Short mmCIF file of C-alpha atoms and ligand atoms in Angstrom, two decimals:
data_model
loop_
_atom_site.label_atom_id
_atom_site.label_comp_id
_atom_site.label_asym_id
_atom_site.label_seq_id
_atom_site.Cartn_x
_atom_site.Cartn_y
_atom_site.Cartn_z
CA MET A 1 0.01 -0.13 -0.19
CA SER A 2 1.22 3.63 -1.04
CA THR A 3 0.34 6.41 0.82
CA LEU A 4 -0.17 9.65 -0.46
CA TYR A 5 -0.91 12.98 1.01
CA THR A 6 -2.17 16.34 -0.75
CA ASN A 7 -2.20 19.54 0.85
CA PHE A 8 -4.86 21.15 -1.59
CA CYS A 9 -7.89 20.38 -3.27
CA TYR A 10 -7.51 18.11 -6.36
CA PRO A 11 -7.20 14.62 -4.14
CA THR A 12 -9.46 12.83 -7.03
CA GLU A 13 -6.83 13.93 -9.80
CA ILE A 14 -3.85 13.29 -7.90
CA HIS A 15 -4.79 9.54 -6.71
CA ASP A 16 -6.01 9.17 -10.43
CA VAL A 17 -2.35 9.56 -11.32
CA ALA A 18 -0.84 7.30 -8.82
CA LYS A 19 -3.15 4.81 -9.53
CA LEU A 20 -1.45 4.63 -12.93
CA PHE A 21 1.52 3.17 -10.73
CA PHE A 22 -0.11 1.33 -7.60
CA ASP A 23 -3.04 -0.92 -7.51
CA ASP A 24 -2.67 -0.11 -4.13
CA VAL A 25 -3.18 3.74 -2.96
CA GLU A 26 -4.81 5.14 0.17
CA LEU A 27 -5.13 9.18 0.17
CA THR A 28 -4.32 10.76 3.51
CA GLU A 29 -5.04 13.49 5.50
CA SER A 30 -1.71 13.50 7.48
CA ASN A 31 1.33 15.05 5.72
CA VAL A 32 3.51 11.96 7.24
CA ALA A 33 2.80 9.70 3.82
CA THR A 34 4.91 7.78 1.67
CA TYR A 35 4.46 10.79 -1.17
CA LYS A 36 3.51 13.96 -0.91
CA LEU A 37 2.43 17.06 -2.93
CA VAL A 38 2.22 20.46 -1.89
CA GLU A 39 0.68 23.66 -3.75
CA GLN A 40 1.98 26.89 -3.23
CA CYS A 41 1.22 30.11 -5.24
CA VAL A 42 3.09 33.26 -5.48
CA ASP A 43 2.08 36.49 -7.57
CA GLY A 44 0.07 34.42 -9.73
CA GLU A 45 2.62 31.58 -10.27
CA PHE A 46 1.39 28.11 -9.07
CA ALA A 47 4.23 25.84 -7.94
CA TYR A 48 3.66 22.02 -7.02
CA LEU A 49 6.30 20.12 -5.37
CA ALA A 50 6.42 16.41 -5.08
CA GLN A 51 8.58 14.72 -2.87
CA THR A 52 9.44 11.12 -1.54
CA ALA A 53 12.18 9.70 0.01
CA GLY A 54 15.41 10.97 -1.52
CA LEU A 55 13.56 12.45 -4.49
CA SER A 56 11.75 15.72 -5.56
CA GLU A 57 9.79 17.04 -8.60
CA ARG A 58 9.03 20.93 -8.86
CA GLN A 59 6.57 22.16 -11.43
CA SER A 60 5.29 25.62 -11.80
CA VAL A 61 2.87 27.36 -13.93
CA ASN A 62 2.36 31.00 -14.26
CA CYS A 63 -1.49 31.98 -14.04
CA ASN A 64 -1.30 35.44 -14.47
CA GLY A 65 -4.08 37.42 -17.13
CA LEU A 66 -5.59 33.85 -17.52
CA ASP A 67 -9.49 33.58 -16.92
CA GLU A 68 -10.33 31.56 -13.96
CA LEU A 69 -11.34 28.29 -15.96
CA ARG A 70 -8.50 27.72 -17.90
CA CYS A 71 -6.09 28.77 -14.61
CA ILE A 72 -7.81 25.80 -12.82
CA ARG A 73 -7.36 23.36 -15.52
CA LEU A 74 -3.70 24.23 -15.76
CA ARG A 75 -3.19 24.00 -12.21
CA LYS A 76 -4.57 20.41 -12.00
CA ARG A 77 -2.73 19.91 -15.21
CA TYR A 78 0.84 20.80 -13.38
CA ALA A 79 -0.39 19.01 -9.65
CA LYS A 80 -1.04 15.86 -11.89
CA LEU A 81 2.55 16.55 -14.02
CA ALA A 82 4.63 16.91 -10.76
CA MET A 83 3.32 13.81 -8.89
CA TYR A 84 3.40 11.85 -12.31
CA ARG A 85 6.96 12.91 -12.75
CA LEU A 86 8.07 11.77 -8.97
CA LEU A 87 6.51 8.54 -9.61
CA GLU A 88 8.46 8.10 -12.85
CA ARG A 89 11.70 8.52 -11.58
CA ALA A 90 10.50 6.89 -7.71
CA THR A 91 9.44 3.60 -10.04
CA GLY A 92 11.35 3.98 -13.06
CA ARG A 93 8.59 3.26 -15.15
CA SER A 94 6.90 5.59 -17.44
CA MET A 95 3.42 5.33 -18.55
CA PRO A 96 2.13 5.29 -22.41
CA TRP A 97 -0.23 7.86 -21.95
CA GLY A 98 2.17 9.64 -19.40
CA SER A 99 0.20 12.10 -17.08
CA LEU A 100 -2.88 12.10 -18.93
CA THR A 101 -5.85 11.16 -16.95
CA GLY A 102 -9.59 11.61 -16.81
CA ILE A 103 -9.72 13.35 -20.26
CA ARG A 104 -10.02 12.46 -23.82
CA PRO A 105 -6.77 12.61 -25.49
CA THR A 106 -8.10 13.86 -28.95
CA LYS A 107 -9.99 16.95 -26.58
CA LEU A 108 -6.93 17.96 -25.16
CA ALA A 109 -4.84 17.99 -28.28
CA GLU A 110 -7.76 19.95 -29.92
CA GLN A 111 -7.91 22.26 -26.66
CA LEU A 112 -4.49 22.84 -26.90
CA ALA A 113 -4.21 23.65 -30.29
CA LYS A 114 -7.08 26.15 -30.10
CA GLU A 115 -4.80 28.13 -27.15
CA GLY A 116 -2.03 28.50 -29.97
CA GLU A 117 0.21 25.12 -28.44
CA ASP A 118 2.14 23.05 -30.56
CA TRP A 119 0.03 20.09 -29.29
CA GLN A 120 2.41 17.06 -30.35
CA LYS A 121 5.24 18.60 -28.49
CA SER A 122 3.27 19.35 -25.23
CA PHE A 123 1.90 15.76 -25.56
CA THR A 124 5.61 14.28 -25.81
CA GLN A 125 7.98 16.81 -23.65
CA LEU A 126 5.49 17.98 -21.15
CA LEU A 127 3.14 15.72 -20.27
CA GLY A 128 5.00 12.43 -21.28
CA VAL A 129 2.64 10.79 -23.55
CA SER A 130 4.78 8.36 -25.85
CA GLN A 131 5.48 9.31 -29.50
CA GLU A 132 3.57 6.07 -30.52
CA LYS A 133 0.21 7.51 -28.44
CA THR A 134 0.66 11.08 -29.77
CA ASN A 135 0.82 9.65 -33.49
CA LEU A 136 -2.47 7.50 -32.61
CA VAL A 137 -3.92 10.97 -31.40
CA ALA A 138 -3.03 12.75 -34.46
CA ASP A 139 -4.41 9.95 -37.12
CA ILE A 140 -7.33 9.93 -35.19
CA LEU A 141 -7.98 13.66 -35.52
CA ARG A 142 -7.05 13.14 -39.09
CA THR A 143 -9.53 10.36 -39.83
CA GLN A 144 -12.34 12.46 -38.37
CA GLY A 145 -11.82 15.37 -40.28
CA VAL A 146 -14.58 17.63 -40.25
CA LEU A 147 -16.96 14.88 -38.23
CA ARG A 148 -15.49 16.12 -35.32
CA GLN A 149 -17.55 19.36 -35.45
CA ARG A 150 -20.48 20.15 -33.08
CA GLN A 151 -23.70 18.86 -34.65
CA LYS A 152 -26.00 21.68 -33.91
CA GLY A 153 -29.64 21.60 -33.73
CA SER A 154 -29.87 17.41 -34.03
CA ALA A 155 -29.66 14.89 -31.69
CA ASP A 156 -28.71 10.75 -31.58
CA LEU A 157 -31.02 8.36 -30.14
CA TYR A 158 -29.43 5.68 -27.85
CA VAL A 159 -32.03 2.79 -27.08
CA GLY A 160 -30.35 0.56 -24.13
CA ILE A 161 -31.44 -2.91 -23.88
CA PRO A 162 -29.80 -4.35 -20.78
CA PHE A 163 -30.45 -7.81 -21.12
CA CYS A 164 -27.80 -10.47 -22.28
CA VAL A 165 -27.97 -14.22 -22.48
CA SER A 166 -25.05 -15.43 -20.16
CA ARG A 167 -22.63 -13.37 -18.73
CA CYS A 168 -19.31 -12.88 -19.50
CA SER A 169 -16.57 -13.05 -16.94
CA TYR A 170 -15.29 -9.41 -17.56
CA CYS A 171 -18.49 -8.02 -18.04
CA SER A 172 -19.33 -4.63 -15.79
CA PHE A 173 -22.54 -3.58 -17.72
CA THR A 174 -25.59 -3.70 -15.60
CA SER A 175 -26.80 -6.43 -17.88
CA GLY A 176 -28.79 -9.20 -16.51
CA GLU A 177 -29.01 -12.85 -17.75
CA ILE A 178 -32.48 -12.53 -19.64
CA ASP A 179 -33.60 -16.29 -18.52
CA ARG A 180 -32.87 -15.03 -14.73
CA LEU A 181 -35.00 -11.48 -15.45
CA LYS A 182 -37.89 -13.51 -17.96
CA LYS A 183 -40.88 -11.64 -15.48
CA TYR A 184 -39.70 -8.08 -16.38
CA VAL A 185 -38.87 -8.37 -20.51
CA ALA A 186 -41.96 -7.32 -21.62
CA PRO A 187 -43.03 -4.92 -18.57
CA TYR A 188 -39.59 -3.53 -19.72
CA VAL A 189 -40.46 -3.24 -23.51
CA GLU A 190 -43.84 -1.74 -22.74
CA ALA A 191 -41.70 1.06 -20.59
CA LEU A 192 -39.12 1.49 -23.29
CA LYS A 193 -41.54 2.00 -26.25
CA ASN A 194 -43.35 4.59 -23.85
CA ASP A 195 -39.67 6.12 -23.57
CA ILE A 196 -38.85 6.12 -27.47
CA ILE A 197 -42.53 7.73 -28.37
CA ALA A 198 -42.38 10.39 -26.01
CA THR A 199 -38.62 11.22 -26.62
CA LEU A 200 -39.13 11.50 -30.11
CA ARG A 201 -42.34 13.64 -29.78
CA PHE A 202 -40.61 15.97 -27.54
CA ALA A 203 -37.69 15.84 -30.00
CA HIS A 204 -40.10 16.57 -32.66
CA SER A 205 -41.65 19.61 -30.56
CA LYS A 206 -38.41 20.89 -30.10
CA GLY A 207 -37.27 20.74 -33.44
CA ILE A 208 -34.39 18.75 -32.86
CA GLY A 209 -33.91 16.13 -35.57
CA ILE A 210 -32.17 12.44 -35.23
CA ARG A 211 -29.28 12.27 -36.52
CA ASN A 212 -28.18 8.75 -35.72
CA VAL A 213 -29.73 5.95 -33.77
CA TYR A 214 -28.16 3.20 -31.88
CA PHE A 215 -29.11 -0.07 -29.88
CA GLY A 216 -26.64 -1.00 -27.13
CA GLY A 217 -26.40 -2.60 -24.08
CA GLY A 218 -26.11 -5.35 -22.84
CA THR A 219 -27.04 -7.57 -25.67
CA PRO A 220 -29.95 -6.02 -27.87
CA THR A 221 -30.49 -9.50 -29.75
CA SER A 222 -30.91 -11.30 -26.68
CA LEU A 223 -34.68 -9.90 -27.05
CA SER A 224 -37.06 -11.98 -29.95
CA ALA A 225 -37.40 -11.08 -33.16
CA ALA A 226 -40.98 -9.76 -32.37
CA GLN A 227 -39.96 -7.63 -29.56
CA LEU A 228 -37.41 -5.90 -31.51
CA ASP A 229 -39.70 -5.74 -34.29
CA ASP A 230 -42.10 -4.18 -31.75
CA ILE A 231 -39.52 -1.51 -30.21
CA MET A 232 -38.64 -0.39 -33.63
CA ASN A 233 -41.68 0.13 -34.78
CA CYS A 234 -42.00 3.14 -32.33
CA ILE A 235 -38.61 4.81 -34.21
CA ASP A 236 -40.62 6.74 -36.93
CA VAL A 237 -37.78 9.24 -38.06
CA SER A 238 -34.91 8.19 -40.83
CA PRO A 239 -31.84 8.58 -39.17
CA VAL A 240 -28.15 8.75 -41.49
CA GLU A 241 -26.91 5.98 -39.36
CA TYR A 242 -28.70 3.42 -37.66
CA THR A 243 -26.52 0.89 -35.90
CA VAL A 244 -27.69 -2.34 -33.59
CA GLU A 245 -24.91 -3.49 -31.21
CA ALA A 246 -25.62 -7.03 -31.79
CA GLY A 247 -22.93 -8.25 -29.84
CA ARG A 248 -22.82 -12.13 -29.21
CA PRO A 249 -22.97 -14.40 -31.92
CA ASP A 250 -25.46 -17.07 -30.11
CA THR A 251 -28.35 -14.35 -30.19
CA LEU A 252 -28.31 -13.84 -33.87
CA ASP A 253 -30.70 -15.44 -36.54
CA ALA A 254 -32.19 -14.91 -40.04
CA GLU A 255 -35.23 -13.61 -38.23
CA LYS A 256 -34.11 -11.12 -36.10
CA LEU A 257 -31.23 -9.95 -39.05
CA ALA A 258 -34.48 -9.75 -41.09
CA VAL A 259 -36.26 -7.39 -38.32
CA LEU A 260 -33.20 -4.95 -38.19
CA LYS A 261 -33.23 -4.70 -42.11
CA SER A 262 -37.11 -3.94 -42.48
CA HIS A 263 -36.52 -1.16 -39.94
CA GLY A 264 -33.78 0.08 -42.07
CA VAL A 265 -30.68 -1.00 -39.55
CA GLN A 266 -27.07 -0.55 -41.68
CA ARG A 267 -24.47 -1.67 -39.20
CA ILE A 268 -24.51 -4.23 -36.58
CA SER A 269 -21.57 -6.01 -34.67
CA VAL A 270 -20.71 -9.60 -34.46
CA ASN A 271 -18.13 -9.53 -31.44
CA PRO A 272 -15.78 -12.35 -31.29
CA GLN A 273 -13.00 -10.80 -28.94
CA THR A 274 -11.17 -13.76 -29.41
CA PHE A 275 -11.08 -16.25 -32.35
CA ASN A 276 -9.64 -18.91 -29.59
CA GLN A 277 -12.05 -21.74 -28.38
CA SER A 278 -10.31 -22.51 -25.26
CA VAL A 279 -10.47 -18.73 -24.59
CA LEU A 280 -14.32 -18.28 -25.07
CA ASP A 281 -15.07 -20.86 -22.98
CA VAL A 282 -12.89 -19.13 -19.85
CA ILE A 283 -14.58 -16.11 -19.96
CA GLY A 284 -18.11 -18.00 -20.10
CA ARG A 285 -19.21 -16.83 -23.48
CA LYS A 286 -21.20 -19.98 -24.39
CA HIS A 287 -20.72 -19.83 -27.99
CA SER A 288 -18.03 -21.08 -30.42
CA VAL A 289 -15.64 -20.03 -32.93
CA GLU A 290 -17.55 -21.50 -35.61
CA ASP A 291 -20.48 -19.53 -34.66
CA ILE A 292 -18.80 -16.21 -35.28
CA TYR A 293 -17.93 -17.23 -38.72
CA GLU A 294 -21.54 -19.01 -39.45
CA LYS A 295 -22.98 -15.43 -37.89
CA TYR A 296 -20.32 -13.15 -39.52
CA ARG A 297 -21.37 -14.86 -42.90
CA LEU A 298 -25.22 -14.46 -42.14
CA ALA A 299 -24.75 -10.47 -41.36
CA LYS A 300 -22.74 -9.96 -44.35
CA SER A 301 -25.45 -12.21 -46.66
CA PHE A 302 -28.00 -9.17 -45.43
CA GLY A 303 -25.95 -6.49 -46.48
CA PHE A 304 -24.85 -5.29 -42.73
CA ASP A 305 -21.67 -3.04 -42.15
CA VAL A 306 -20.09 -5.62 -39.40
CA ASN A 307 -18.05 -4.49 -36.66
CA MET A 308 -16.35 -6.89 -34.84
CA ASP A 309 -14.97 -6.12 -31.19
CA LEU A 310 -11.63 -7.72 -29.90
CA ILE A 311 -10.04 -7.80 -26.30
CA ALA A 312 -6.64 -7.75 -25.59
CA GLY A 313 -5.64 -9.21 -22.04
CA LEU A 314 -8.34 -11.77 -21.55
CA PRO A 315 -7.30 -14.57 -19.50
CA THR A 316 -4.96 -16.93 -21.08
CA GLU A 317 -5.12 -15.59 -24.24
CA THR A 318 -1.19 -15.11 -24.83
CA TYR A 319 0.33 -13.09 -27.41
CA PRO A 320 0.61 -15.44 -30.31
CA MET A 321 -3.11 -16.38 -29.40
CA PHE A 322 -4.12 -12.76 -29.64
CA CYS A 323 -2.41 -11.96 -33.12
CA HIS A 324 -4.25 -15.22 -34.09
CA SER A 325 -7.35 -13.51 -33.25
CA VAL A 326 -6.54 -10.13 -35.28
CA ASP A 327 -5.35 -11.78 -38.13
CA GLU A 328 -8.92 -13.72 -38.27
CA ALA A 329 -10.56 -10.65 -37.65
CA ILE A 330 -8.75 -9.00 -40.91
CA ARG A 331 -9.24 -12.06 -43.33
CA LEU A 332 -13.04 -11.83 -42.61
CA ALA A 333 -12.68 -7.68 -43.29
CA PRO A 334 -15.48 -6.52 -41.31
CA GLU A 335 -15.87 -2.70 -42.03
CA ASN A 336 -14.99 -2.09 -38.33
CA ILE A 337 -12.50 -3.78 -35.89
CA THR A 338 -12.63 -2.44 -32.44
CA VAL A 339 -9.49 -3.45 -29.97
CA HIS A 340 -10.23 -2.83 -26.82
CA THR A 341 -7.95 -3.54 -23.92
CA LEU A 342 -9.22 -5.42 -20.98
CA ALA A 343 -10.34 -3.23 -18.00
CA LEU A 344 -11.38 -5.10 -15.09
CA LYS A 345 -14.21 -2.77 -13.04
CA HIS A 346 -16.22 -3.21 -10.32
CA GLY A 347 -19.16 -5.75 -11.11
CA SER A 348 -17.28 -7.92 -12.88
CA ALA A 349 -16.80 -11.47 -11.89
CA LEU A 350 -13.27 -11.36 -13.24
CA LYS A 351 -11.23 -9.95 -10.56
CA GLU A 352 -7.50 -10.26 -11.30
CA GLN A 353 -5.32 -9.75 -14.15
CA SER A 354 -3.65 -13.00 -15.32
CA TYR A 355 -1.11 -11.46 -18.22
CA SER A 356 1.80 -9.12 -17.93
CA ALA A 357 1.24 -5.18 -19.04
CA LYS A 358 4.29 -6.13 -21.23
CA ASP A 359 2.25 -8.55 -23.22
CA VAL A 360 -0.68 -6.53 -23.36
CA ALA A 361 1.24 -3.59 -24.70
CA ASN A 362 2.59 -5.82 -27.51
CA MET A 363 -0.80 -7.33 -28.53
CA VAL A 364 -2.07 -3.32 -28.90
CA GLN A 365 0.89 -2.66 -30.94
CA TYR A 366 0.63 -5.90 -33.02
CA ALA A 367 -3.22 -4.80 -33.62
CA GLN A 368 -2.32 -1.40 -34.36
CA GLN A 369 0.48 -2.48 -36.99
CA ALA A 370 -1.53 -5.34 -38.47
CA VAL A 371 -5.26 -3.81 -38.62
CA CYS A 372 -3.58 -0.60 -40.21
CA ALA A 373 -1.27 -2.40 -42.63
CA ALA A 374 -4.94 -4.17 -43.62
CA GLY A 375 -6.15 -1.13 -44.94
CA TYR A 376 -7.97 0.12 -41.93
CA ALA A 377 -7.58 3.47 -39.77
CA PRO A 378 -8.26 4.60 -36.27
CA TYR A 379 -11.39 6.88 -35.95
CA TYR A 380 -12.07 6.86 -32.29
CA MET A 381 -10.66 6.00 -28.89
CA TYR A 382 -11.40 6.48 -25.37
CA ARG A 383 -9.54 5.19 -22.27
CA GLN A 384 -11.33 3.84 -18.98
CA LYS A 385 -10.22 3.75 -15.22
CA TYR A 386 -8.54 0.29 -14.35
CA MET A 387 -7.56 -0.56 -18.13
CA ALA A 388 -4.53 -2.94 -18.49
CA ASP A 389 -1.18 -1.05 -18.42
CA ASN A 390 -3.17 2.23 -18.78
CA LEU A 391 -3.86 1.83 -22.33
CA GLU A 392 -6.76 2.57 -24.48
CA ASN A 393 -9.82 1.08 -26.62
CA VAL A 394 -9.26 2.22 -30.38
CA GLY A 395 -11.89 2.00 -33.25
CA TYR A 396 -10.29 1.16 -36.82
CA CYS A 397 -12.72 1.77 -39.91
CA LYS A 398 -12.46 0.86 -43.47
CA LYS A 399 -12.41 4.25 -45.71
CA GLY A 400 -15.53 6.35 -45.44
CA LYS A 401 -17.22 3.14 -42.76
CA MET A 402 -16.93 5.18 -39.89
CA CYS A 403 -19.45 5.02 -36.90
CA LEU A 404 -20.91 8.70 -36.61
CA TYR A 405 -22.50 7.75 -33.53
CA ASN A 406 -19.17 6.74 -31.89
CA ILE A 407 -17.21 9.19 -33.05
CA GLY A 408 -20.33 11.92 -31.62
CA ILE A 409 -20.61 10.12 -28.17
CA MET A 410 -16.67 9.88 -27.65
CA GLU A 411 -15.76 13.23 -29.16
CA GLU A 412 -18.70 14.76 -27.33
CA VAL A 413 -19.88 16.69 -30.19
CA SER A 414 -23.46 15.20 -30.34
CA ASP A 415 -26.53 15.91 -27.93
CA ILE A 416 -27.67 12.49 -26.91
CA LEU A 417 -31.19 11.54 -26.33
CA ALA A 418 -31.13 8.19 -24.15
CA CYS A 419 -33.83 5.51 -23.91
CA GLY A 420 -33.55 2.83 -21.53
CA THR A 421 -32.26 1.67 -18.37
CA ASN A 422 -28.82 3.28 -17.48
CA ALA A 423 -28.95 5.31 -20.56
CA ILE A 424 -27.87 8.51 -19.82
CA SER A 425 -28.90 12.00 -22.00
CA LYS A 426 -26.55 14.48 -22.43
CA ARG A 427 -26.73 18.07 -23.70
CA ILE A 428 -23.44 19.66 -24.72
CA LEU A 429 -23.41 23.38 -23.99
CA SER A 430 -21.09 24.98 -26.28
CA ASP A 431 -21.30 28.31 -25.61
CA GLU A 432 -20.34 27.17 -22.04
CA ASN A 433 -18.16 24.65 -22.50
CA ARG A 434 -20.02 22.30 -20.39
CA ILE A 435 -22.27 19.16 -20.80
CA GLU A 436 -25.45 18.51 -18.65
CA ARG A 437 -26.28 15.01 -18.49
CA ALA A 438 -29.60 12.91 -17.36
CA ALA A 439 -29.22 9.67 -16.24
CA ASN A 440 -32.10 7.28 -16.45
CA ALA A 441 -32.48 4.38 -13.46
CA LYS A 442 -29.52 1.93 -13.15
CA ASP A 443 -32.02 -1.00 -12.55
CA VAL A 444 -34.65 -2.89 -14.77
CA ILE A 445 -37.46 -2.50 -11.94
CA THR A 446 -37.01 1.23 -11.20
CA TYR A 447 -36.76 2.05 -14.53
CA ILE A 448 -40.49 0.46 -15.22
CA GLN A 449 -41.70 1.84 -12.31
CA ARG A 450 -40.44 5.35 -12.70
CA ASN A 451 -40.58 5.47 -16.19
CA GLU A 452 -42.65 9.19 -16.35
CA GLU A 453 -39.87 10.82 -13.76
CA TYR A 454 -37.18 9.94 -15.67
CA LEU A 455 -38.89 11.07 -18.95
CA GLN A 456 -39.66 14.53 -17.38
CA ARG A 457 -36.12 14.92 -16.13
CA LYS A 458 -34.77 14.24 -19.81
CA PHE A 459 -37.28 16.99 -21.19
CA LYS A 460 -35.91 19.47 -18.80
CA LEU A 461 -32.59 18.86 -19.75
CA PHE A 462 -33.30 19.86 -22.90
CA GLU A 463 -35.79 22.56 -22.11
S1 SF4 B 1 -22.03 -10.06 -24.24
FE1 SF4 B 1 -21.48 -8.03 -23.46
S2 SF4 B 1 -22.97 -7.39 -22.31
FE2 SF4 B 1 -23.12 -9.95 -22.67
S3 SF4 B 1 -22.28 -10.68 -20.99
FE3 SF4 B 1 -20.81 -10.47 -22.35
S4 SF4 B 1 -19.80 -8.38 -22.23
FE4 SF4 B 1 -21.83 -8.20 -20.89
#
């Protein structure tokens, strides 16, 4: 256990930096701690002194003439930087994303560029981001191009289906096994339909156009074809893009795919996670590798664009096994391949990592090289807490095959009207540089019982 003392008000950020290096770290109010960080201010210059036995690191930033918001941002950034550099020296380890935590690297790059800085130089020389990750951000910004622009006057519709057929060991979603929750499925479908109809009516009354529709979960296709049809009948708009995160191959059949097609769905996912049967068994996926090939072929026969998710760092999957998974995905040539890094979060059955951090970094590197060599480009990325080796998730696409919804949500350029359990509506107040949110109930029962109350919260957000 490492203990950390900070004399000022950014304990969360400092704690996040310490978590990059230590699994176990405790914040203390006492200044007798293994690591200390102290803030001082003289004439608008903020200095941060980070110390541990025999080592110290000082960073400072001049905030004279800056508005309050920018000053706070810089103070946090330099406080984290002082602690990061100290921990780097104390442990002899560097992190691929340097001192960056809790911010989307693409957004920071854009922000720095707007403020007149050479963001690539700031990433590598100041913030400690590796050259490889800096290049990744540059590639993503290039691929996204004008799609990064704020979409005003429209919103994306998110529909959440919180059911799945069985639970993967790494899953932390608030999804439940559909057989276990059988008695709630029909009432949920009714509540969801009510939510969608009222939300679309509201959007229409406010002149908000629906640009993209996205079904996520859980696994939406764990519902029956009739239930999917029933829900999709409520969506009386013609979106630019219509996506269903089908996910599990064992939930797909021709009847469901025909329903999706009849409602104008263009994109679905068929997620292998791995092409190694022994790993599928270990993580509790309850389907075979052959199912992946079969359902992929079936999806393509309906003409869907397909995304395939892979995960680096799954238990028992070695580097050569992971490379095989990447090669198989490339061979099948779906329109999108998304490479995730395993994140062990609260709520997942899998608690411990069973791989070395170096292996996972190598896996991610192999995936990036192989996928790009096959003609895909990285087009969005996000980082989560507790990711293996502090890495990232990256979506790759064939030319012109980006998922617009993913860019909108990850880059925070689209408002989101969200329906269903655990779905979060978002409104971007670009003039104030701020995002407001309204979250629906996290569990199915509360969502069904208090449907109307959550609808009103959502409407208030967009009033
Ligand atoms: S398929 Fe997805 S939602 Fe279902 S248990 Fe696995 S990770 Fe969770």
